[in-house]
XYZ file of C-alpha atoms in Angstrom:
274
model
C 0.005 -0.059 -0.107
C 1.562 3.341 -1.284
C 1.053 5.838 1.441
C 2.923 8.663 -0.758
C 0.609 11.548 -1.239
C -2.024 9.691 0.358
C -4.813 11.832 2.705
C -4.186 12.212 5.844
C -5.598 9.330 7.213
C -5.238 6.842 4.569
C -6.618 3.747 6.431
C -9.715 5.482 7.465
C -10.260 6.137 3.671
C -10.621 2.746 3.084
C -13.221 2.324 5.250
C -14.994 4.474 2.636
C -14.985 2.036 -0.348
C -17.690 -0.157 -1.060
C -18.836 -2.532 1.088
C -16.204 -2.126 3.228
C -18.684 -0.381 6.036
C -21.161 -3.655 5.678
C -17.959 -6.094 6.319
C -16.752 -4.026 9.435
C -20.336 -3.886 11.031
C -20.773 -7.548 10.030
C -17.620 -8.789 11.995
C -18.265 -5.858 14.871
C -21.925 -7.808 15.164
C -20.108 -11.416 15.211
C -17.629 -10.679 17.607
C -20.006 -9.054 20.065
C -22.234 -12.404 19.780
C -19.484 -14.303 21.059
C -18.562 -12.269 23.445
C -22.054 -12.473 24.453
C -22.295 -16.236 25.307
C -22.709 -17.349 28.633
C -19.649 -19.830 28.802
C -17.347 -16.701 28.123
C -18.505 -15.148 31.686
C -16.917 -18.600 33.353
C -14.309 -20.238 30.948
C -13.464 -17.265 28.689
C -9.578 -18.563 29.280
C -10.414 -21.883 28.016
C -11.692 -20.299 24.796
C -8.676 -17.991 24.530
C -6.435 -21.029 24.502
C -8.445 -23.349 22.263
C -8.548 -20.464 19.769
C -4.724 -19.965 19.888
C -4.361 -23.647 19.318
C -6.811 -23.593 16.497
C -5.264 -20.444 14.919
C -1.789 -21.616 14.810
C -3.418 -24.767 13.064
C -5.037 -22.654 10.418
C -2.128 -20.749 9.793
C 0.376 -23.550 9.390
C -2.177 -25.047 7.311
C -1.763 -22.107 4.885
C 1.975 -22.264 5.088
C 1.352 -25.831 3.554
C 1.704 -27.936 6.831
C -2.184 -28.698 6.847
C -2.332 -31.243 9.961
C -5.510 -32.481 11.628
C -5.962 -30.374 14.898
C -5.569 -33.507 17.536
C -2.387 -34.134 16.124
C -1.299 -30.490 16.584
C -2.567 -30.794 20.098
C -1.163 -34.161 20.481
C 2.361 -33.615 19.435
C 5.334 -32.586 21.498
C 8.449 -32.573 18.978
C 8.243 -29.739 15.713
C 11.394 -30.893 14.670
C 11.216 -33.872 12.790
C 10.550 -31.648 9.403
C 9.710 -29.488 7.428
C 5.935 -29.357 8.110
C 6.610 -30.102 11.837
C 8.859 -27.110 11.988
C 5.929 -24.923 10.221
C 3.548 -25.824 12.583
C 6.202 -25.225 15.839
C 6.660 -21.758 14.421
C 2.990 -21.244 14.063
C 2.237 -22.276 17.965
C 5.489 -19.828 18.887
C 4.194 -17.005 17.126
C 0.627 -17.534 18.412
C 2.245 -17.465 22.225
C 4.199 -14.573 21.606
C 1.896 -12.241 19.452
C 0.373 -11.882 22.953
C 3.488 -10.596 24.822
C 3.817 -7.741 22.045
C 0.264 -6.044 22.169
C 2.021 -3.052 24.310
C 4.934 -2.967 22.129
C 2.951 -2.680 18.651
C 1.819 1.010 18.333
C 4.721 2.297 19.550
C 7.752 0.035 17.500
C 5.752 -2.255 14.775
C 9.126 -2.404 13.239
C 10.518 -3.838 16.373
C 7.504 -6.415 16.758
C 7.782 -7.794 13.440
C 11.318 -8.229 13.607
C 10.433 -10.289 16.775
C 8.005 -12.234 15.267
C 10.484 -13.441 12.521
C 12.959 -14.275 15.317
C 10.497 -16.135 17.049
C 9.248 -18.238 13.738
C 12.582 -18.825 12.425
C 14.105 -20.084 15.847
C 17.918 -20.503 14.821
C 20.690 -17.490 15.112
C 20.933 -17.189 11.140
C 22.154 -13.613 10.123
C 19.090 -12.907 8.139
C 16.822 -13.431 10.887
C 15.034 -10.875 12.714
C 15.716 -8.028 10.011
C 14.435 -7.226 6.718
C 15.983 -9.190 3.414
C 18.850 -7.915 1.863
C 18.846 -7.229 -2.140
C 19.577 -10.842 -3.801
C 18.387 -12.660 -0.648
C 15.064 -14.842 -1.337
C 11.845 -14.917 -0.069
C 10.363 -18.435 1.030
C 6.737 -17.958 0.439
C 5.391 -20.245 -1.933
C 1.754 -19.560 -1.617
C 2.656 -16.091 -2.995
C 3.354 -15.587 -6.575
C 3.625 -11.963 -6.915
C 6.004 -10.035 -8.312
C 9.158 -9.325 -5.180
C 9.873 -5.836 -4.372
C 13.261 -5.331 -4.120
C 14.974 -4.429 -0.832
C 14.680 -0.570 -1.095
C 10.971 -0.642 -1.665
C 10.619 -2.656 1.024
C 12.043 -0.751 3.569
C 10.100 2.255 2.335
C 6.754 0.220 2.623
C 7.952 -0.911 5.900
C 8.685 2.482 6.956
C 5.199 4.130 5.528
C 3.224 1.322 7.108
C 5.195 1.640 10.673
C 4.476 5.207 10.497
C 0.215 5.024 9.897
C 0.241 2.510 13.068
C 2.321 4.881 15.381
C 0.129 7.775 14.154
C -2.994 5.922 14.754
C -6.366 7.384 13.330
C -10.365 6.755 13.004
C -9.628 3.527 10.623
C -11.864 0.576 12.026
C -9.696 -2.405 13.564
C -10.661 -4.732 10.407
C -9.439 -2.419 8.100
C -5.944 -1.701 9.727
C -5.767 -5.368 10.471
C -6.276 -6.254 6.801
C -3.681 -3.736 5.217
C -0.891 -4.799 7.498
C -1.999 -8.489 6.585
C -1.756 -7.757 2.833
C 1.492 -5.327 2.680
C 3.312 -8.216 4.665
C 2.413 -10.633 1.997
C 2.934 -8.574 -0.870
C 6.394 -7.469 0.433
C 7.327 -10.735 1.843
C 10.009 -8.570 3.743
C 12.050 -11.611 5.713
C 13.516 -14.845 3.995
C 11.436 -17.106 5.763
C 7.762 -17.360 7.705
C 6.520 -14.361 5.627
C 2.822 -15.717 5.699
C 3.092 -16.739 9.415
C 4.268 -13.306 10.264
C 1.758 -11.248 8.312
C -0.841 -13.771 10.138
C 0.474 -13.034 13.550
C 0.443 -9.396 12.768
C -3.208 -9.273 11.995
C -4.201 -11.279 15.485
C -2.141 -8.454 17.311
C -3.853 -5.803 15.251
C -7.608 -7.299 16.022
C -6.491 -7.929 19.644
C -4.617 -4.711 20.438
C -7.231 -2.553 18.843
C -9.915 -3.963 21.235
C -12.219 -5.366 18.876
C -10.921 -9.017 20.245
C -9.329 -8.088 23.359
C -9.235 -11.590 24.538
C -8.039 -13.222 21.502
C -10.902 -15.710 20.734
C -11.537 -14.921 17.315
C -9.094 -16.698 15.547
C -9.075 -15.187 11.679
C -6.546 -18.135 11.115
C -9.016 -20.414 11.094
C -11.215 -18.925 8.561
C -8.445 -17.778 6.121
C -7.624 -21.642 6.064
C -11.403 -22.470 5.595
C -11.676 -20.022 2.947
C -8.732 -21.783 1.312
C -5.318 -21.295 -0.340
C -6.789 -20.430 -3.788
C -9.164 -17.836 -2.591
C -6.416 -16.291 -0.278
C -3.880 -16.015 -3.115
C -7.052 -14.326 -5.415
C -7.736 -12.051 -2.483
C -3.995 -10.900 -2.208
C -3.866 -10.226 -5.976
C -6.680 -7.794 -5.402
C -4.798 -5.989 -2.475
C -1.378 -5.958 -4.653
C -3.162 -4.200 -7.321
C -3.954 -1.231 -5.321
C -7.483 -0.422 -6.901
C -10.289 0.598 -4.734
C -12.148 -2.704 -5.817
C -9.057 -4.927 -4.927
C -8.460 -3.747 -1.824
C -12.633 -3.685 -0.877
C -12.284 -7.342 -2.003
C -9.102 -8.456 0.173
C -10.822 -6.233 3.308
C -13.881 -8.158 2.791
C -11.780 -11.412 2.352
C -10.437 -10.820 5.895
C -13.725 -10.237 7.552
C -15.034 -13.267 6.414
C -12.481 -14.742 7.718
C -12.862 -13.270 11.282
C -16.408 -14.204 11.269
C -15.436 -17.584 10.272
C -13.191 -17.610 13.237
C -16.110 -16.513 15.379
C -17.833 -19.229 14.526
C -15.426 -21.566 15.502
C -15.036 -20.115 18.835
C -18.956 -20.108 19.071
C -18.945 -23.857 18.830
C -15.960 -24.706 20.913
C -18.499 -22.627 23.506
C -21.484 -24.697 22.549
C -19.617 -27.639 23.246
C -18.374 -26.780 26.904
C -21.673 -25.894 27.620
C -23.099 -29.147 26.765
C -20.772 -30.528 28.406
C -21.141 -28.279 31.454
C -24.996 -28.870 31.099
């Protein structure tokens, strides 16, 4: 998302795109419903933990490790192969995201570097910093042209300033832009999709839309499918009003499906308590 020559609050301006206000309102109503569930008053921590697990599973699935939920729940060793390492990275990121909320609005680039460090879980010199010219970006799901290091640096700085400045944009819009921009840029040499989805979670939680982190958008993104995810991202990268609106709506659907997942967990717990 280019911010040059933009309005004083370009994120808020996206809220006026056709269909975006409707997506924002639909998401807000869905989130309010699950927060109002009677189980949330007594067992909210359990819902949060389960949402974290299911969100990590969904994010890993989009990055090529589509494991059954019970397999993720059962496993203790996530070092056996590439898929296991991807699932392990998703779980670590989900746990770490909640620890970075207070830093995000002051230093989003620091948070992104930390997320990459946690995901990569090694000491390589390319970890925890934006990639340099000539370095690859391992994200097979995204087939967009890869921006060079200079463009990445400029757009990351622009995104950072938008977050630090704040504004009146709805949480869904901000989360969708952060997510889309990171996927389009692929600023790191690896784990870009996992980091982008973790950053989306941070925005949704930190904005107050989902303060207990019980609406795992990653579940919805996975349920909507990799093809729809890639197609919606193409719309974001086009920069057209229609493409941007379609990406925001796609992210809204993902949040609503995450709400549906946690509502099902609430209902299951309620039946068990009956």
